[in-house]
Structures are given as structure tokens and as C-alpha cells.
Short mmCIF file of C-alpha atoms in Angstrom, two decimals:
data_model
loop_
_atom_site.label_atom_id
_atom_site.label_comp_id
_atom_site.label_asym_id
_atom_site.label_seq_id
_atom_site.Cartn_x
_atom_site.Cartn_y
_atom_site.Cartn_z
CA UNK A 35 46.59 58.41 152.86
CA UNK A 36 46.93 58.98 156.60
CA UNK A 37 44.77 60.70 159.18
CA UNK A 38 45.81 64.29 159.84
CA UNK A 39 48.37 63.96 162.65
CA UNK A 40 46.09 62.82 165.51
CA UNK A 41 48.53 64.17 168.11
CA UNK A 42 47.82 67.69 166.84
CA UNK A 43 44.07 67.27 167.02
CA UNK A 44 44.38 66.37 170.68
CA UNK A 45 45.39 69.99 171.36
CA UNK A 46 42.45 71.64 169.62
CA UNK A 47 40.30 71.90 172.74
CA UNK A 48 43.12 72.48 175.21
CA UNK A 49 43.29 75.77 177.11
CA UNK A 50 46.91 76.37 176.12
CA UNK A 51 46.10 76.07 172.41
CA UNK A 52 43.02 78.30 172.64
CA UNK A 53 44.95 80.91 174.65
CA UNK A 54 47.67 80.90 171.99
CA UNK A 55 45.11 81.50 169.24
CA UNK A 56 43.53 84.29 171.29
CA UNK A 57 46.88 86.02 171.64
CA UNK A 58 47.99 85.58 168.06
CA UNK A 59 44.71 86.76 166.54
CA UNK A 60 44.17 89.55 169.08
CA UNK A 61 41.06 88.19 170.74
CA UNK A 62 40.14 89.36 174.21
CA UNK A 63 40.70 87.00 177.11
CA UNK A 64 36.99 86.46 177.60
CA UNK A 65 36.62 85.12 174.06
CA UNK A 66 38.48 81.89 174.77
CA UNK A 67 35.15 80.21 175.58
CA UNK A 68 33.74 81.31 172.20
CA UNK A 69 36.80 79.91 170.44
CA UNK A 70 36.37 76.68 172.36
CA UNK A 71 32.75 76.39 171.26
CA UNK A 72 33.74 76.73 167.60
CA UNK A 73 36.58 74.24 168.10
CA UNK A 74 34.10 71.73 169.54
CA UNK A 75 32.01 71.99 166.38
CA UNK A 76 35.10 71.63 164.20
CA UNK A 77 36.74 68.66 165.89
CA UNK A 78 34.36 65.81 164.89
CA UNK A 79 34.41 67.02 161.27
CA UNK A 80 38.21 67.12 161.21
CA UNK A 81 38.52 63.74 162.91
CA UNK A 82 36.26 62.24 160.26
CA UNK A 83 37.70 63.84 157.12
CA UNK A 84 41.15 65.38 157.63
CA UNK A 85 44.14 63.67 156.04
CA UNK A 86 47.61 64.13 154.63
CA UNK A 87 49.61 62.22 152.03
CA UNK A 88 53.00 62.34 150.34
CA UNK A 89 54.73 60.66 147.42
CA UNK A 90 57.93 60.88 145.45
CA UNK A 91 57.67 64.04 143.37
CA UNK A 92 56.36 63.54 139.86
CA UNK A 93 58.06 66.73 138.68
CA UNK A 94 61.52 66.96 140.22
CA UNK A 95 63.05 63.68 141.32
CA UNK A 96 63.73 62.60 137.76
CA UNK A 97 65.89 65.68 137.27
CA UNK A 98 67.76 65.21 140.57
CA UNK A 99 68.95 61.61 140.31
CA UNK A 100 72.57 62.71 140.09
CA UNK A 101 72.31 64.49 143.43
CA UNK A 102 73.05 61.93 146.13
CA UNK A 103 71.20 62.20 149.40
CA UNK A 104 68.59 64.61 148.07
CA UNK A 105 64.98 64.09 147.06
CA UNK A 106 61.67 65.87 146.51
CA UNK A 107 58.19 64.91 147.69
CA UNK A 108 54.75 66.13 146.69
CA UNK A 109 52.67 66.64 149.83
CA UNK A 110 49.00 67.39 150.40
CA UNK A 111 47.25 68.22 153.66
CA UNK A 112 43.54 68.82 154.12
CA UNK A 113 41.19 69.38 157.04
CA UNK A 114 38.28 68.17 154.92
CA UNK A 115 35.19 69.60 153.29
CA UNK A 116 33.15 69.56 156.49
CA UNK A 117 34.82 72.76 157.65
CA UNK A 118 33.85 74.49 154.41
CA UNK A 119 30.22 73.53 155.01
CA UNK A 120 30.38 74.65 158.63
CA UNK A 121 31.88 77.99 157.64
CA UNK A 122 29.22 78.47 154.97
CA UNK A 123 26.54 77.83 157.58
CA UNK A 124 28.10 80.53 159.77
CA UNK A 125 27.95 82.95 156.83
CA UNK A 126 24.32 82.11 156.13
CA UNK A 127 23.48 82.82 159.77
CA UNK A 128 25.62 86.00 159.68
CA UNK A 129 27.85 84.57 162.40
CA UNK A 130 30.93 86.34 161.07
CA UNK A 131 32.84 86.18 164.34
CA UNK A 132 32.45 82.39 164.44
CA UNK A 133 33.52 82.19 160.80
CA UNK A 134 36.72 84.08 161.52
CA UNK A 135 37.37 81.93 164.59
CA UNK A 136 37.07 78.82 162.43
CA UNK A 137 39.54 80.38 160.00
CA UNK A 138 42.01 81.09 162.79
CA UNK A 139 41.74 77.65 164.37
CA UNK A 140 42.06 75.86 161.02
CA UNK A 141 45.03 78.04 160.11
CA UNK A 142 46.85 77.08 163.28
CA UNK A 143 46.26 73.38 162.71
CA UNK A 144 47.64 73.55 159.19
CA UNK A 145 50.62 75.59 160.35
CA UNK A 146 51.32 72.95 162.98
CA UNK A 147 50.99 70.33 160.26
CA UNK A 148 54.24 71.48 158.66
CA UNK A 149 56.13 70.75 161.86
CA UNK A 150 54.40 67.39 162.23
CA UNK A 151 55.42 66.49 158.68
CA UNK A 152 59.01 67.50 159.47
CA UNK A 153 59.04 65.19 162.49
CA UNK A 154 57.46 62.33 160.53
CA UNK A 155 60.09 62.51 157.78
CA UNK A 156 62.90 62.60 160.34
CA UNK A 157 61.62 59.89 162.69
CA UNK A 158 60.06 57.43 160.27
CA UNK A 159 62.26 57.74 157.20
CA UNK A 160 65.56 59.21 158.35
CA UNK A 161 65.33 62.21 155.99
CA UNK A 162 65.19 65.90 156.82
CA UNK A 163 63.14 68.70 155.28
CA UNK A 164 65.36 71.39 153.82
CA UNK A 165 62.69 73.65 152.39
CA UNK A 166 59.08 73.92 151.32
CA UNK A 167 58.32 74.95 147.75
CA UNK A 168 54.83 76.36 147.17
CA UNK A 169 53.33 76.67 143.68
CA UNK A 170 53.35 80.31 142.65
CA UNK A 171 56.19 81.30 144.98
CA UNK A 172 59.20 80.57 142.75
CA UNK A 173 60.06 80.50 139.06
CA UNK A 174 60.52 76.72 139.05
CA UNK A 175 57.28 76.21 140.95
CA UNK A 176 54.59 78.09 138.98
CA UNK A 177 51.00 78.18 140.18
CA UNK A 178 49.90 76.26 137.10
CA UNK A 179 51.64 73.16 138.43
CA UNK A 180 48.92 72.68 141.08
CA UNK A 181 46.79 70.26 138.98
CA UNK A 182 49.84 68.11 138.25
CA UNK A 183 50.74 67.99 141.93
CA UNK A 184 47.22 66.88 142.82
CA UNK A 185 46.94 64.41 139.95
CA UNK A 186 47.30 60.81 140.99
CA UNK A 187 46.73 61.24 144.70
CA UNK A 188 43.19 59.88 144.26
CA UNK A 189 41.86 61.62 147.36
CA UNK A 190 39.10 64.14 147.93
CA UNK A 191 41.12 67.21 147.00
CA UNK A 192 40.86 69.04 143.68
CA UNK A 193 41.35 72.47 142.15
CA UNK A 194 39.34 74.61 139.77
CA UNK A 195 40.43 76.51 136.65
CA UNK A 196 41.79 79.33 138.81
CA UNK A 197 43.90 76.79 140.78
CA UNK A 198 41.76 77.25 143.90
CA UNK A 199 42.02 74.08 145.98
CA UNK A 200 38.91 72.36 147.28
CA UNK A 201 38.42 71.76 150.22
CA UNK A 202 39.56 75.28 151.10
CA UNK A 203 41.39 74.28 154.27
CA UNK A 204 44.01 72.37 152.29
CA UNK A 205 47.56 72.90 151.09
CA UNK A 206 49.80 71.33 148.47
CA UNK A 207 53.56 71.80 148.24
CA UNK A 208 56.84 70.20 147.24
CA UNK A 209 59.14 69.28 150.11
CA UNK A 210 62.86 69.31 149.43
CA UNK A 211 64.51 66.56 151.49
CA UNK A 212 68.08 65.68 152.40
CA UNK A 213 69.95 63.05 154.38
CA UNK A 214 72.36 65.64 155.69
CA UNK A 215 71.67 65.73 159.43
CA UNK A 216 73.21 69.19 159.69
CA UNK A 217 70.51 70.70 157.49
CA UNK A 218 67.12 71.48 158.98
CA UNK A 219 64.06 73.35 157.72
CA UNK A 220 63.94 76.83 159.23
CA UNK A 221 60.58 78.20 158.13
CA UNK A 222 57.95 78.01 155.39
CA UNK A 223 58.97 81.61 154.60
CA UNK A 224 62.56 80.69 153.71
CA UNK A 225 63.07 81.46 150.04
CA UNK A 226 60.53 84.29 149.93
CA UNK A 227 62.33 87.51 149.03
CA UNK A 228 59.56 89.91 150.06
CA UNK A 229 61.18 91.27 153.22
CA UNK A 230 58.34 93.76 153.70
CA UNK A 231 55.60 91.13 153.75
CA UNK A 232 53.40 91.69 156.81
CA UNK A 233 53.02 87.92 157.10
CA UNK A 234 56.73 87.20 157.40
CA UNK A 235 57.56 84.86 160.26
CA UNK A 236 60.74 84.89 162.28
CA UNK A 237 63.54 82.40 161.55
CA UNK A 238 62.35 80.25 164.43
CA UNK A 239 59.01 79.47 162.84
CA UNK A 240 57.25 77.78 165.72
CA UNK A 241 58.14 80.51 168.24
CA UNK A 242 57.74 83.35 165.75
CA UNK A 243 54.47 85.25 165.51
CA UNK A 244 52.47 84.76 162.34
CA UNK A 245 50.93 88.16 161.66
CA UNK A 246 48.72 87.22 158.74
CA UNK A 247 45.19 88.55 158.89
CA UNK A 248 42.35 87.20 156.79
CA UNK A 249 41.24 90.37 155.03
CA UNK A 250 42.93 92.87 152.74
CA UNK A 251 46.52 91.67 152.97
CA UNK A 252 48.80 90.25 150.27
CA UNK A 253 49.76 86.69 151.27
CA UNK A 254 52.39 84.35 149.88
CA UNK A 255 51.09 81.08 148.47
CA UNK A 256 51.63 79.05 151.63
CA UNK A 257 49.62 81.36 153.85
CA UNK A 258 47.08 81.98 151.10
CA UNK A 259 46.37 78.27 150.96
CA UNK A 260 46.23 77.95 154.73
CA UNK A 261 43.87 80.89 155.07
CA UNK A 262 41.63 79.86 152.20
CA UNK A 263 42.58 82.74 149.90
CA UNK A 264 43.33 80.57 146.85
#
């Protein structure tokens, strides 16, 4: 297990990051200070509990041994249970604006985590991410595989009978890797065939605008996990 990409956490309180969240989630300019206040409450909890981990896939590598230069990894990322408790306290106090701000900030950190994982695989292990496979998004990756993906990690992340992951600000996925330097991951949306999805990101994922909103929208598995919908 590793801490959750410390270089990303350094940006949580920065003006540029908060301004980006304001723009993406349609906050008014004057609300940056409110976002910053929520971020300040979140940061010590994340620093204490957030983590990520990966391993050789327990489901797919055995079937892919004949494919040279290709591999699969099971990956988990979590911002920890402290954020769930903080968000529950906001609800109890009827601080719904703060609750949504926490959701937005946590979402952005997890979205940035995909890019950080990409860079880690490339820089530390000389592999490249081709594609993310989320349980429930493809025929070969059914939602019911979530318990198997989590099994054996031995960390503080579980799921219930409905495959809801706990802590809520967590994701699990299978990363398809290659040693072909010409192949690069384009987006977590690649492979999703719902062209009318309101949450679809542009091909350039990190410059594209993620239009997902928390309430009343159908989300693919990746965004559902990020936004605490599953």
C-alpha cells in the first residue's frame, strides 16, 4: 500500500486548484473561500488515511500469458473513511453546500489519481496504461466481480451485498497495460459506447470538462464510484 499520491494533495489548497473546481462545478467566484475552508477540513483526514495499491490481476493475467508485452493490474484508490464521517457531519448539521463541495473536491482528487497512476506505471515500471476497465461497464467486467477485485488487498476497503464500496470516496478497476510506447491511455471514458452520456469527457481527458453532476444523472461506473453513487 502507498500513500495517495502526495504530489496531488499539495494542490488541494492552492488557488489554481480551487478556481478550477469553482469553474467546473459552476460555483461563483466569491465561493472559492468556502471551497478552501472545506478543503482545509478534508486535507488532514486525507493525509492520514488515503492510499492506493495495485497488483497483478487475479482475473485476467492467467488468460493473457500468450500475449507478449501486455498485462492487467487490479488497482484500488481510496481517500479514506474520514471523508465519509465529515460528510455525514455536514448532513447532520444541514450544511448541504459544504457536503457538495466535499463531493466536488474529492471527485477532482480521484480523477487526478488516474493520471498519477498512469505516470507511476510509466516512470517506475516502464509500462503504459492502455485502458481502464471498470466493473459493470463491459461484458467481461461485470459488477459482481468487485468483491473478487477487493479480495486479498488486505486494506481498509470493502463492499456490501449491493457492491457499494466503503469508504465511499474509493474506486476499484482493472488497468490494461502494454510495453508498446506508441500506445497511451486516452481517457477513462474510452470503451464506453454511450455517446449521449452527459458525463462524457473529451478525448484529451485532463483538458476536457467533466460535466457530471451529483444528483439525478445516469453515471458510468467510473464516475459513479468517484462521486459516491455506488
